[in-house]
mmCIF file of C-alpha atoms and ligand atoms in Angstrom:
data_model
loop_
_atom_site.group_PDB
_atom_site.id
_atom_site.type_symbol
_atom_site.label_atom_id
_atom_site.label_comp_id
_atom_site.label_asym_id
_atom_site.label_seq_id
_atom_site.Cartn_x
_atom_site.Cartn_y
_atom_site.Cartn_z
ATOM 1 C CA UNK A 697 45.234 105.973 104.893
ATOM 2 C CA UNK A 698 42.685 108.921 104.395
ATOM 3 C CA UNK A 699 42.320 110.928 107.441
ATOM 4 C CA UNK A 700 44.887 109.637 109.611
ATOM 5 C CA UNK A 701 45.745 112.349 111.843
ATOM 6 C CA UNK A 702 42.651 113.791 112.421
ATOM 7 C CA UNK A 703 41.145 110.115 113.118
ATOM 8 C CA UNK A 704 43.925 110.350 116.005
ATOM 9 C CA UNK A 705 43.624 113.551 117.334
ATOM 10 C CA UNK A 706 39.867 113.329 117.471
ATOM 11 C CA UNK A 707 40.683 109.791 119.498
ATOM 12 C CA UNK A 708 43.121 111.295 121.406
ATOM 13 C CA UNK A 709 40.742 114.596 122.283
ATOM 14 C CA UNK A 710 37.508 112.710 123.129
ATOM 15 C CA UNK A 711 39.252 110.174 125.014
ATOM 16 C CA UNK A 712 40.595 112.709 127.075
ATOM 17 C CA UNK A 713 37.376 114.392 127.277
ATOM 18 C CA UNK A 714 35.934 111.653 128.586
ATOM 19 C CA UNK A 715 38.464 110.560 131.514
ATOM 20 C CA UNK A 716 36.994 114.295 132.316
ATOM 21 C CA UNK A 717 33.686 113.183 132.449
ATOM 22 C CA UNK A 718 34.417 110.326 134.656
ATOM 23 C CA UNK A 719 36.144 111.822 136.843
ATOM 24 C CA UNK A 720 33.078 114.443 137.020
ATOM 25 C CA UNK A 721 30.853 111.400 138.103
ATOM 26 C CA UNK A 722 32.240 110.311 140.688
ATOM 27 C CA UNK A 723 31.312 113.598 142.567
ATOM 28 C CA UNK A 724 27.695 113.033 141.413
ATOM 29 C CA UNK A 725 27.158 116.637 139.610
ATOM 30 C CA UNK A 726 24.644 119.091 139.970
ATOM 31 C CA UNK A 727 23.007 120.214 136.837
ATOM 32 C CA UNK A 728 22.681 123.864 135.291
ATOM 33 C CA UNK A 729 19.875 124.829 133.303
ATOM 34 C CA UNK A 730 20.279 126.427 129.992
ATOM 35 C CA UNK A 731 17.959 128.627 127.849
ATOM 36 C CA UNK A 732 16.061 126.106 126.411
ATOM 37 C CA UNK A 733 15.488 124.166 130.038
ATOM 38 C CA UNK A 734 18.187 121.545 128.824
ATOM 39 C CA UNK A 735 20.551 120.348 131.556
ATOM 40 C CA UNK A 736 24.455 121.211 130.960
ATOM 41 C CA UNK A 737 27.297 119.924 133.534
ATOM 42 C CA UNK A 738 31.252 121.036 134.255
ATOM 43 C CA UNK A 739 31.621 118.095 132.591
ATOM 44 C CA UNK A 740 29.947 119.400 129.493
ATOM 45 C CA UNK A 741 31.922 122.170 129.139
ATOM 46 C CA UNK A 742 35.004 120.350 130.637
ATOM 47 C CA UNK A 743 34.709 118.030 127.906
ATOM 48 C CA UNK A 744 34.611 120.565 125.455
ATOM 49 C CA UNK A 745 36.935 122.765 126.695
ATOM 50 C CA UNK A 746 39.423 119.487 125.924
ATOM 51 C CA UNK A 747 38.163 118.439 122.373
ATOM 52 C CA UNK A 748 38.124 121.813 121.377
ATOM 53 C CA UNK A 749 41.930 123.196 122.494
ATOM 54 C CA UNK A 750 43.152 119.619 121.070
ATOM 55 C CA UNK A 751 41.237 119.825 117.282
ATOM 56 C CA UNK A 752 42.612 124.027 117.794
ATOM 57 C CA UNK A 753 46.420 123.158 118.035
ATOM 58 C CA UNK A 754 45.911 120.670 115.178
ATOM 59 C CA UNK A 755 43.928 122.167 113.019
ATOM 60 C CA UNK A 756 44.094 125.736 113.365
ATOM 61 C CA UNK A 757 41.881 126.630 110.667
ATOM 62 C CA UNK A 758 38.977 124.274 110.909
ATOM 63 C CA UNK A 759 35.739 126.109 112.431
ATOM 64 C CA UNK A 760 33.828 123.436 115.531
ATOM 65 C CA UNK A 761 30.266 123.412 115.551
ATOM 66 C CA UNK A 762 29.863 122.449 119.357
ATOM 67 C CA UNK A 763 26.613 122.294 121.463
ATOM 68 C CA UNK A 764 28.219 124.533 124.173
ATOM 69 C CA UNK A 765 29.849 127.953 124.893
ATOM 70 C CA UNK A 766 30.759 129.598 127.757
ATOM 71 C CA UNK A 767 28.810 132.585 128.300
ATOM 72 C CA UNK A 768 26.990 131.506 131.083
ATOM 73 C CA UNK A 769 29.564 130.151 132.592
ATOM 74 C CA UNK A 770 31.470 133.617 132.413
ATOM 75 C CA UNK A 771 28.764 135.352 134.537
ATOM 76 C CA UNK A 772 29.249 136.018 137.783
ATOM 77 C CA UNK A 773 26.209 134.191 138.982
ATOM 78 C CA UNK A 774 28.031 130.622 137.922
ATOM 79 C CA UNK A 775 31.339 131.712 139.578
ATOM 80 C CA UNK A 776 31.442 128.677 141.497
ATOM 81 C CA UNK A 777 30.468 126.027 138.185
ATOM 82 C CA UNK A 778 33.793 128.279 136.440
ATOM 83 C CA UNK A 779 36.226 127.122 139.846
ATOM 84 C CA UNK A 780 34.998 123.432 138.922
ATOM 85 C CA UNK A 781 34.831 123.302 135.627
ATOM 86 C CA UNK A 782 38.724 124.901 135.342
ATOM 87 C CA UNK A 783 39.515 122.398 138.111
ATOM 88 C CA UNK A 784 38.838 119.624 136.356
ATOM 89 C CA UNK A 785 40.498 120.406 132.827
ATOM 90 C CA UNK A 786 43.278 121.530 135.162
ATOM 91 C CA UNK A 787 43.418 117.318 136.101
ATOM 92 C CA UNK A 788 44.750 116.763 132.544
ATOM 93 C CA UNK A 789 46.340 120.601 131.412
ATOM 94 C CA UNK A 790 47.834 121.485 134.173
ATOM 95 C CA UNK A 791 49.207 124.608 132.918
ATOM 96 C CA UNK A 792 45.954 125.852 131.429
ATOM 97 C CA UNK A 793 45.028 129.385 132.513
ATOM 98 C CA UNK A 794 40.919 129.997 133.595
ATOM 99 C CA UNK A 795 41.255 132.647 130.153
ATOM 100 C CA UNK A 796 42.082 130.022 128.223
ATOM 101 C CA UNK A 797 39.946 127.357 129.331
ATOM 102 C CA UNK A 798 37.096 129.486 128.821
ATOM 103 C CA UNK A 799 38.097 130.693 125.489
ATOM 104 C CA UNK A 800 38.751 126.777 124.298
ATOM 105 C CA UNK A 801 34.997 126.076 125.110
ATOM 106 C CA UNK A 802 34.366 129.285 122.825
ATOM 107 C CA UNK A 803 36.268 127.684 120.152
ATOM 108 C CA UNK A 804 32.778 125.554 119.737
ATOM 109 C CA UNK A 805 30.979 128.660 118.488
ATOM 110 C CA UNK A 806 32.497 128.138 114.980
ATOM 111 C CA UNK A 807 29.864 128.144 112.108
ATOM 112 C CA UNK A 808 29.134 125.711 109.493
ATOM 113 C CA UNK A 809 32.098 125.363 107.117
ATOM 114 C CA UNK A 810 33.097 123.881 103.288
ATOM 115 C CA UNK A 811 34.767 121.859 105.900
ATOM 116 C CA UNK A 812 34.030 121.466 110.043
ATOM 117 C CA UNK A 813 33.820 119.229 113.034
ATOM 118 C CA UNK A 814 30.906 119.178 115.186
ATOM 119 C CA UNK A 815 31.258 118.449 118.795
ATOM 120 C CA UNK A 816 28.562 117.065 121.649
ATOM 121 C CA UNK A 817 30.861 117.146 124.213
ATOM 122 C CA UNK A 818 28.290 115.042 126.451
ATOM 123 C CA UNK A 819 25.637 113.498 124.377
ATOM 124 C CA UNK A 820 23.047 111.656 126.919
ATOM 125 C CA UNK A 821 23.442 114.425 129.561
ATOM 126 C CA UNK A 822 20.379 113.196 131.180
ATOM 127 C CA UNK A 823 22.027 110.174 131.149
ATOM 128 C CA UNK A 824 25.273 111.086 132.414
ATOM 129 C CA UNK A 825 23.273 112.849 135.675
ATOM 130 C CA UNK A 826 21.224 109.056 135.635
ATOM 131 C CA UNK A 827 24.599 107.472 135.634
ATOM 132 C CA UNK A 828 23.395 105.785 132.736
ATOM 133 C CA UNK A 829 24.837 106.162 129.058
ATOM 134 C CA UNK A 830 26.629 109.101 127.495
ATOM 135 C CA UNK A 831 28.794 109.826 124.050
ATOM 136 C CA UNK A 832 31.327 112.163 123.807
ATOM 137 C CA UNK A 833 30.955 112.546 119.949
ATOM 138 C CA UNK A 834 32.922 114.517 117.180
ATOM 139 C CA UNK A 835 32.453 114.106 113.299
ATOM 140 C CA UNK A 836 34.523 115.821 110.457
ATOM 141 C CA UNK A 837 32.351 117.016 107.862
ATOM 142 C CA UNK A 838 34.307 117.913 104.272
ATOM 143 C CA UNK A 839 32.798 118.654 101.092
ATOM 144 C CA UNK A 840 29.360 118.287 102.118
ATOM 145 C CA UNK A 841 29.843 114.483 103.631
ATOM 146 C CA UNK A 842 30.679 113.226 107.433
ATOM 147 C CA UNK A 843 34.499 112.020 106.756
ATOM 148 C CA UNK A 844 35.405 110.680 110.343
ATOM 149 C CA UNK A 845 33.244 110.037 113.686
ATOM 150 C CA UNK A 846 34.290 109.623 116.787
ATOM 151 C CA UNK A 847 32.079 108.374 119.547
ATOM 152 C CA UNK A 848 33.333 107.529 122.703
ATOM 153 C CA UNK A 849 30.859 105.975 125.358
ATOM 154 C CA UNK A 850 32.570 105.790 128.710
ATOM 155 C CA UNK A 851 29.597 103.788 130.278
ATOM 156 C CA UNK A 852 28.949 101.093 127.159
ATOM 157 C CA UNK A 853 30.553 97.428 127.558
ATOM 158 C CA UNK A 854 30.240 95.766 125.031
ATOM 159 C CA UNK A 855 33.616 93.717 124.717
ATOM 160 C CA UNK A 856 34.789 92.722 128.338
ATOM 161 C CA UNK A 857 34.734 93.407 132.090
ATOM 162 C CA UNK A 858 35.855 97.075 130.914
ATOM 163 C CA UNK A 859 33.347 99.670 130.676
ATOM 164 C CA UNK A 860 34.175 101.986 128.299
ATOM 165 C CA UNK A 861 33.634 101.746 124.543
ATOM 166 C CA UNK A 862 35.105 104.023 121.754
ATOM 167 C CA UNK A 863 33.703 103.989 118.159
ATOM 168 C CA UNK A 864 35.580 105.048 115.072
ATOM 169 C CA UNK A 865 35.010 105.382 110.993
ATOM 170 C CA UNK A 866 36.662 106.874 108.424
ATOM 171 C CA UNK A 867 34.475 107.381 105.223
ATOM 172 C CA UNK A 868 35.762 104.124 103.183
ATOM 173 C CA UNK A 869 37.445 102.563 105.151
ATOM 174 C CA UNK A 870 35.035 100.747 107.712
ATOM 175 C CA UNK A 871 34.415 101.423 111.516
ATOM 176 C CA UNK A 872 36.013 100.014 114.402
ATOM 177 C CA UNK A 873 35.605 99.881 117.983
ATOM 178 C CA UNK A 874 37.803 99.369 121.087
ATOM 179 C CA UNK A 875 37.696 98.924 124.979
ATOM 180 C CA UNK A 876 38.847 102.271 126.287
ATOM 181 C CA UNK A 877 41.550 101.000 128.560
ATOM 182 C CA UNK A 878 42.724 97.969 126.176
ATOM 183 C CA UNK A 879 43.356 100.386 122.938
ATOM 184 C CA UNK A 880 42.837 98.493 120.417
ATOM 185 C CA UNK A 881 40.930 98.886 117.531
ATOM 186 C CA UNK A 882 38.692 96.074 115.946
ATOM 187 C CA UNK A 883 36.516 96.057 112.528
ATOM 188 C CA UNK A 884 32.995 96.348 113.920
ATOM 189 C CA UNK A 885 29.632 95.063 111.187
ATOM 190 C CA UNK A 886 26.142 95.465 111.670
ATOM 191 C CA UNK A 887 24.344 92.178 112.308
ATOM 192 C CA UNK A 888 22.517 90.280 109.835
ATOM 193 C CA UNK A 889 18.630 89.022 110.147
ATOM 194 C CA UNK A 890 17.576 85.341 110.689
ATOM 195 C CA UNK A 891 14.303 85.957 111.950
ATOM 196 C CA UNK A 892 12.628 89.623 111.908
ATOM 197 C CA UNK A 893 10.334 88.937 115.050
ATOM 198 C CA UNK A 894 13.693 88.502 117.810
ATOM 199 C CA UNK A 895 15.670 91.379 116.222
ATOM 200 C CA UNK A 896 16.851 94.018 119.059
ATOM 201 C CA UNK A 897 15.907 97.727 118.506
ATOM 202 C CA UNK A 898 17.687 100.239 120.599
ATOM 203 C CA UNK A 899 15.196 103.697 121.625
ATOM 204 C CA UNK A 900 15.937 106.783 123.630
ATOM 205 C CA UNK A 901 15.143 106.631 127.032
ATOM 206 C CA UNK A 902 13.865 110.479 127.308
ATOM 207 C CA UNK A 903 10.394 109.320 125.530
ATOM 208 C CA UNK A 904 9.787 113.463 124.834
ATOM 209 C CA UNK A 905 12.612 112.953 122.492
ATOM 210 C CA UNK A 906 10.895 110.135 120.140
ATOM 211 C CA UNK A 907 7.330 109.371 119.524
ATOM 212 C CA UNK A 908 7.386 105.884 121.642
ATOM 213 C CA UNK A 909 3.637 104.725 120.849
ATOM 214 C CA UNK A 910 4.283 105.520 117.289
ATOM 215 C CA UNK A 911 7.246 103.925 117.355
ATOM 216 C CA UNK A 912 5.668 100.832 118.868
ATOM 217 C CA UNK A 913 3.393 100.731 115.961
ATOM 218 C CA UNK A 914 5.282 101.073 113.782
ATOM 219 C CA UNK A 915 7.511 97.912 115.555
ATOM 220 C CA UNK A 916 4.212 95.893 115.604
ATOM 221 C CA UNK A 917 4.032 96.697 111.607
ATOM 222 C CA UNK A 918 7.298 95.047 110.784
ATOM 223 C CA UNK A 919 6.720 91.881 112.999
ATOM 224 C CA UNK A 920 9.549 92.605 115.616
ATOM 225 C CA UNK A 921 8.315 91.273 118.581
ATOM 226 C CA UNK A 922 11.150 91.553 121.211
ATOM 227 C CA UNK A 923 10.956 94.325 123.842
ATOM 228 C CA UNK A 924 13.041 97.237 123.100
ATOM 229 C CA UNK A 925 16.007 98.656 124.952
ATOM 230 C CA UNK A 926 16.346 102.121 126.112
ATOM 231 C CA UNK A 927 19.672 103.828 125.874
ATOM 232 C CA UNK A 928 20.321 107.453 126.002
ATOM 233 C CA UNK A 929 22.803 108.941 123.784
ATOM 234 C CA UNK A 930 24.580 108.356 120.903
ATOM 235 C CA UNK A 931 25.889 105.021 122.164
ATOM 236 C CA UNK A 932 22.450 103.281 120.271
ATOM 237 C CA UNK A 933 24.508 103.902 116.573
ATOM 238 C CA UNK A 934 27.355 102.379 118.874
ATOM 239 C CA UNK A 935 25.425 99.231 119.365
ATOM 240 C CA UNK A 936 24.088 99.191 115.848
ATOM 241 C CA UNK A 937 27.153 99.468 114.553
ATOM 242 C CA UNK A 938 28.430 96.363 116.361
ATOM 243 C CA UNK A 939 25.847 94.228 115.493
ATOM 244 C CA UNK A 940 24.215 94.138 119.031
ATOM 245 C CA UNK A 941 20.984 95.607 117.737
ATOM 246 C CA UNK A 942 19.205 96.232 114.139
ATOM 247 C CA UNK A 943 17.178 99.028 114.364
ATOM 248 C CA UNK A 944 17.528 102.570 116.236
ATOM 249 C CA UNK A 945 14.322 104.190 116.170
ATOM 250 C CA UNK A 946 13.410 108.272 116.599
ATOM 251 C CA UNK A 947 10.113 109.073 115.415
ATOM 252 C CA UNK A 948 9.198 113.284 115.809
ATOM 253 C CA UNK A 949 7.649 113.900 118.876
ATOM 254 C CA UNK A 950 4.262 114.375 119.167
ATOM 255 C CA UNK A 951 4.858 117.634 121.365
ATOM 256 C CA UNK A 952 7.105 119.350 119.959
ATOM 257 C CA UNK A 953 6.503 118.876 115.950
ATOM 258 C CA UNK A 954 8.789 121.605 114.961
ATOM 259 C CA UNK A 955 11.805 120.287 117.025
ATOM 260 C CA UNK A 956 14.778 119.899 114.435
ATOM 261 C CA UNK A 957 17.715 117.695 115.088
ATOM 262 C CA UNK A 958 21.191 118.860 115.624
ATOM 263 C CA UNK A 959 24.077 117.799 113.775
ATOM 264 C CA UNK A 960 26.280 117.134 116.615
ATOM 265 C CA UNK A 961 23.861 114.562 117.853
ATOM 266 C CA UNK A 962 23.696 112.533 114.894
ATOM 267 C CA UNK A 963 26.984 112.755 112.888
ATOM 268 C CA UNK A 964 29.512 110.876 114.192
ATOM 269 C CA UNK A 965 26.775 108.082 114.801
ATOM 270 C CA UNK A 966 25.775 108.241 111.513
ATOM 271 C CA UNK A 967 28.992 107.539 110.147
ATOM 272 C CA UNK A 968 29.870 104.775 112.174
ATOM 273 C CA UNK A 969 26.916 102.819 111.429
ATOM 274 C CA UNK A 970 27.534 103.170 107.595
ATOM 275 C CA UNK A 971 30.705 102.536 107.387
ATOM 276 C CA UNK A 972 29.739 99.687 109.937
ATOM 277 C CA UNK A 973 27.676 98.359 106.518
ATOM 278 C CA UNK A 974 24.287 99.925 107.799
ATOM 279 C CA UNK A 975 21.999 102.716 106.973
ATOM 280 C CA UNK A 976 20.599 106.362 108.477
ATOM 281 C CA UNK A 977 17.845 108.102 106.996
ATOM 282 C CA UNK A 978 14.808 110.439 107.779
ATOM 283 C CA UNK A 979 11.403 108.894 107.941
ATOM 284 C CA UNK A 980 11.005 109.575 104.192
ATOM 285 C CA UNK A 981 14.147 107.551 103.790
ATOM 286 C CA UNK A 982 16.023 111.259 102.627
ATOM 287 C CA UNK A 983 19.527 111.070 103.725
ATOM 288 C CA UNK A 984 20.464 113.115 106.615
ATOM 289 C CA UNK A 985 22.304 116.198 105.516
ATOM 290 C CA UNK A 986 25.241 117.912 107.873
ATOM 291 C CA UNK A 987 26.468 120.453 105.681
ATOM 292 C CA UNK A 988 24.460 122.857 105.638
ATOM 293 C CA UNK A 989 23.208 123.913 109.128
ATOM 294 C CA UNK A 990 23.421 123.466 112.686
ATOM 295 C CA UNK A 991 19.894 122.011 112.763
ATOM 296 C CA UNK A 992 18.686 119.431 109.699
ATOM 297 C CA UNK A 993 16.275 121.344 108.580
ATOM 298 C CA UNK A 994 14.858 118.874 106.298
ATOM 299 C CA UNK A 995 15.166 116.013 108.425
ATOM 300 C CA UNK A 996 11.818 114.389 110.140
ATOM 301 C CA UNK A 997 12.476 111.572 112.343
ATOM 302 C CA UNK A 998 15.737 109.015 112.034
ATOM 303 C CA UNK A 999 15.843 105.563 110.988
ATOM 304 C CA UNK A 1000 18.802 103.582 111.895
ATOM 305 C CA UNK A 1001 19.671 100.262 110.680
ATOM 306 C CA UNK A 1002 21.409 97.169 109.780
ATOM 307 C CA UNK A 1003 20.630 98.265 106.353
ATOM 308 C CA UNK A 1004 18.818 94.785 105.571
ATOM 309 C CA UNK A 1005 15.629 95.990 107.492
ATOM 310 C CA UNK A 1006 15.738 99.728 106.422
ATOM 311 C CA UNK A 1007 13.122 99.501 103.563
ATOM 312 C CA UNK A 1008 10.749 97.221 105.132
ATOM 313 C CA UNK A 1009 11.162 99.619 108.222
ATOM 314 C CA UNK A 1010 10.361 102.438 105.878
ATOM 315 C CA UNK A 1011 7.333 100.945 104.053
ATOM 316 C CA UNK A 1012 5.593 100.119 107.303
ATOM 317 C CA UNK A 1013 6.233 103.524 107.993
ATOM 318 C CA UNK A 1014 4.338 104.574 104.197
ATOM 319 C CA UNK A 1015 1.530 102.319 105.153
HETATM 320 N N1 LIG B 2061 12.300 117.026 121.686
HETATM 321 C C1 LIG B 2061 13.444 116.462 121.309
HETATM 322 N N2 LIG B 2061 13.451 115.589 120.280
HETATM 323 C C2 LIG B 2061 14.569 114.988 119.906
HETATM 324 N N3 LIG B 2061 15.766 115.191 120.511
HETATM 325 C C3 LIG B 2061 15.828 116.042 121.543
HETATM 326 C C4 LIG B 2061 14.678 116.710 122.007
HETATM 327 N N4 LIG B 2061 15.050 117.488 123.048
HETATM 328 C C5 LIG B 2061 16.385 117.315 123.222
HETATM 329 N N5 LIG B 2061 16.848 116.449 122.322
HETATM 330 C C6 LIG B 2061 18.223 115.979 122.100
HETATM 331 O O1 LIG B 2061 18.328 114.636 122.504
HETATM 332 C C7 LIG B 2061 19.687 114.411 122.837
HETATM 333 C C8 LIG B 2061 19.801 113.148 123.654
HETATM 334 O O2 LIG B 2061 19.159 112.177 122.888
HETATM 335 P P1 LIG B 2061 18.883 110.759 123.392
HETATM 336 O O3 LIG B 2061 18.187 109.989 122.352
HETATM 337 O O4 LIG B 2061 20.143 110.208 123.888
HETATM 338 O O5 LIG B 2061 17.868 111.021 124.564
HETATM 339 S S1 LIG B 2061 17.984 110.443 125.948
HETATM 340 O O6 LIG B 2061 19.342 110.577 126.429
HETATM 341 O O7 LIG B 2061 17.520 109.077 125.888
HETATM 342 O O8 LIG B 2061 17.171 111.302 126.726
HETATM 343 C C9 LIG B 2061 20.062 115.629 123.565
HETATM 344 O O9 LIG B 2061 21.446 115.768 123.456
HETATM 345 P P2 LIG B 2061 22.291 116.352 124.714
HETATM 346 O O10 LIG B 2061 21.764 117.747 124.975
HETATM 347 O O11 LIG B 2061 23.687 116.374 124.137
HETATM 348 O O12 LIG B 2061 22.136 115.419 125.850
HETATM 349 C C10 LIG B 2061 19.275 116.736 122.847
HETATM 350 O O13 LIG B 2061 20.044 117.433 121.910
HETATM 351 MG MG1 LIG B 2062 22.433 119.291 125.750
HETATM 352 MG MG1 LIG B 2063 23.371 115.576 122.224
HETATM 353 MG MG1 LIG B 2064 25.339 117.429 124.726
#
């Protein structure tokens, strides 16, 4: 099979990633703030710290594209974050020295590649502080296509009493999904339409990061009449991919029209809905490209779907 080992190191690293991250919430964490006003966590950097010495000792050569480094955690201002942070990664590498914990979140600050992964080490953070849902999420990207995703959502249950949900696709050969603790994977398929007005659509819950009245509109357009859900992170490809909802919708934000997506937040969701037998596009219904840049440039707002609905989604959105 095509991309064996990294499908299982990439498991392997954002499953231990996330045993970090719930271990972090237990102790209810405070939030940083970064440049931008964004929240970060020690989990956040714990998390990548993890993905990123695993995906190092496998595949020495392959650049990361991760959302975090650790130069504000090397001041001396965040001394106390640094204690935590090497703490917890200390839970599951015992031997790791602060140096090199530091210097594995730095392994994130690789740049866009002929061939890359790209890292959100917590996807959802305001979700994660919420103690609502989160993604740890990694996608390969090889000659200009996503080859493998990884999602894992440590809060999502969508199989049994176990919370805890990973998501994985390798380009051609399907996605599956698994209950963290049982380990075992199982095709996953997007679900088909009977009648358009009940289908489920999945929206952020951070409404400054969609267009919700648009959205709602637009909703109203294609005849779907049930109330949507609101899930933060990457976990709404999750339940696309699965079949537990049709239609993911992000519309630009009205504020902030020259906000651009980043890759991390959308590959390794984006691959596990298609290979799931759904689609992802832009608005325009362009294809989302993650080879070029950190940010898709090109992209304006992203449709997600079972693939049946897509075009009628994006001829509402025409009209
Ligand atoms: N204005 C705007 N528009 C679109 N997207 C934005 C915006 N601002 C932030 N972000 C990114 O949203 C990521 C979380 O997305 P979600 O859809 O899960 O949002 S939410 O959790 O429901 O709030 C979040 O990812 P994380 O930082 O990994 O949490 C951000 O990268
Ligand atoms: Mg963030
Ligand atoms: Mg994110
Ligand atoms: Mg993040």
């Amino acid at each position: 099979m095509a991309y064996e080992q990294e499908k299982q190191v990439a498991m392997q690293a954002t499953l231990a990633a996330a045993k970090l991250c719930q271990r972090v919430r237990q102790d209810i964490p405070p939030a940083m703030e970064k440049s931008d006003k964004s929240p970060v966590t020690v989990a956040d950097y714990g998390a990548q710290s993890l993905v990123c010495k695993a995906l190092g000792e496998a595949f020495p050569n392959d650049p990361i594209v991760g959302e975090e480094d650790a130069t504000a955690l090397r001041s001396p201002e965040y001394e106390a974050s640094r204690q935590k942070v090497v703490s917890y990664v200390r839970e599951i590498e015992a031997n790791a020295s602060e140096t090199e914990i530091l210097n594995w979140i730095d392994r994130g600050n690789g740049q866009v590649a002929p061939r890359f992964w790209t890292l959100d080490p917590i996807d959802g953070t305001k979700g994660f502080l919420r103690q609502d849902q989160y993604a740890i999420a990694l996608a390969l990207i090889e000659d200009g296509e996503v080859k493998v995703g990884v999602m894992v959502c440590p809060a999502l249950s969508l199989t049994s009493d176990d919370p805890g949900t990973l998501f994985v696709a390798v380009r051609g050969e399907g996605s599956q999904m698994m209950a963290i603790t049982e380990g075992e994977l199982k095709p996953i398929r997007v679900c088909g339409v009977e009648d358009v007005s009940k289908l489920r659509v999945v929206e952020s819950v951070e409404a400054s990061h969609g267009n919700p009245e648009q959205q709602q509109k637009l909703l109203d357009a294609v005849g779907i009449t049930t109330p949507s859900l609101h899930m933060d992170s990457q976990a709404k490809y999750g339940v696309v991919a699965a079949g537990d909802a049709a239609l993911y919708l992000r519309l630009p934000s009205a504020d902030r029209p020259d906000y651009r997506e980043n890759i991390w937040d959308h590959a390794a969701g984006a691959i596990v809905v298609e290979e799931a037998g759904g689609r992802v596009s832009d608005m325009y219904g362009q294809p989302l490209d993650f080879s070029r840049d950190v940010k898709l440039r090109e992209t304006r707002g992203v449709i997600v779907s079972n693939g049946i609905i897509h075009d009628r989604v994006l001829e509402a959105l025409k009209r």
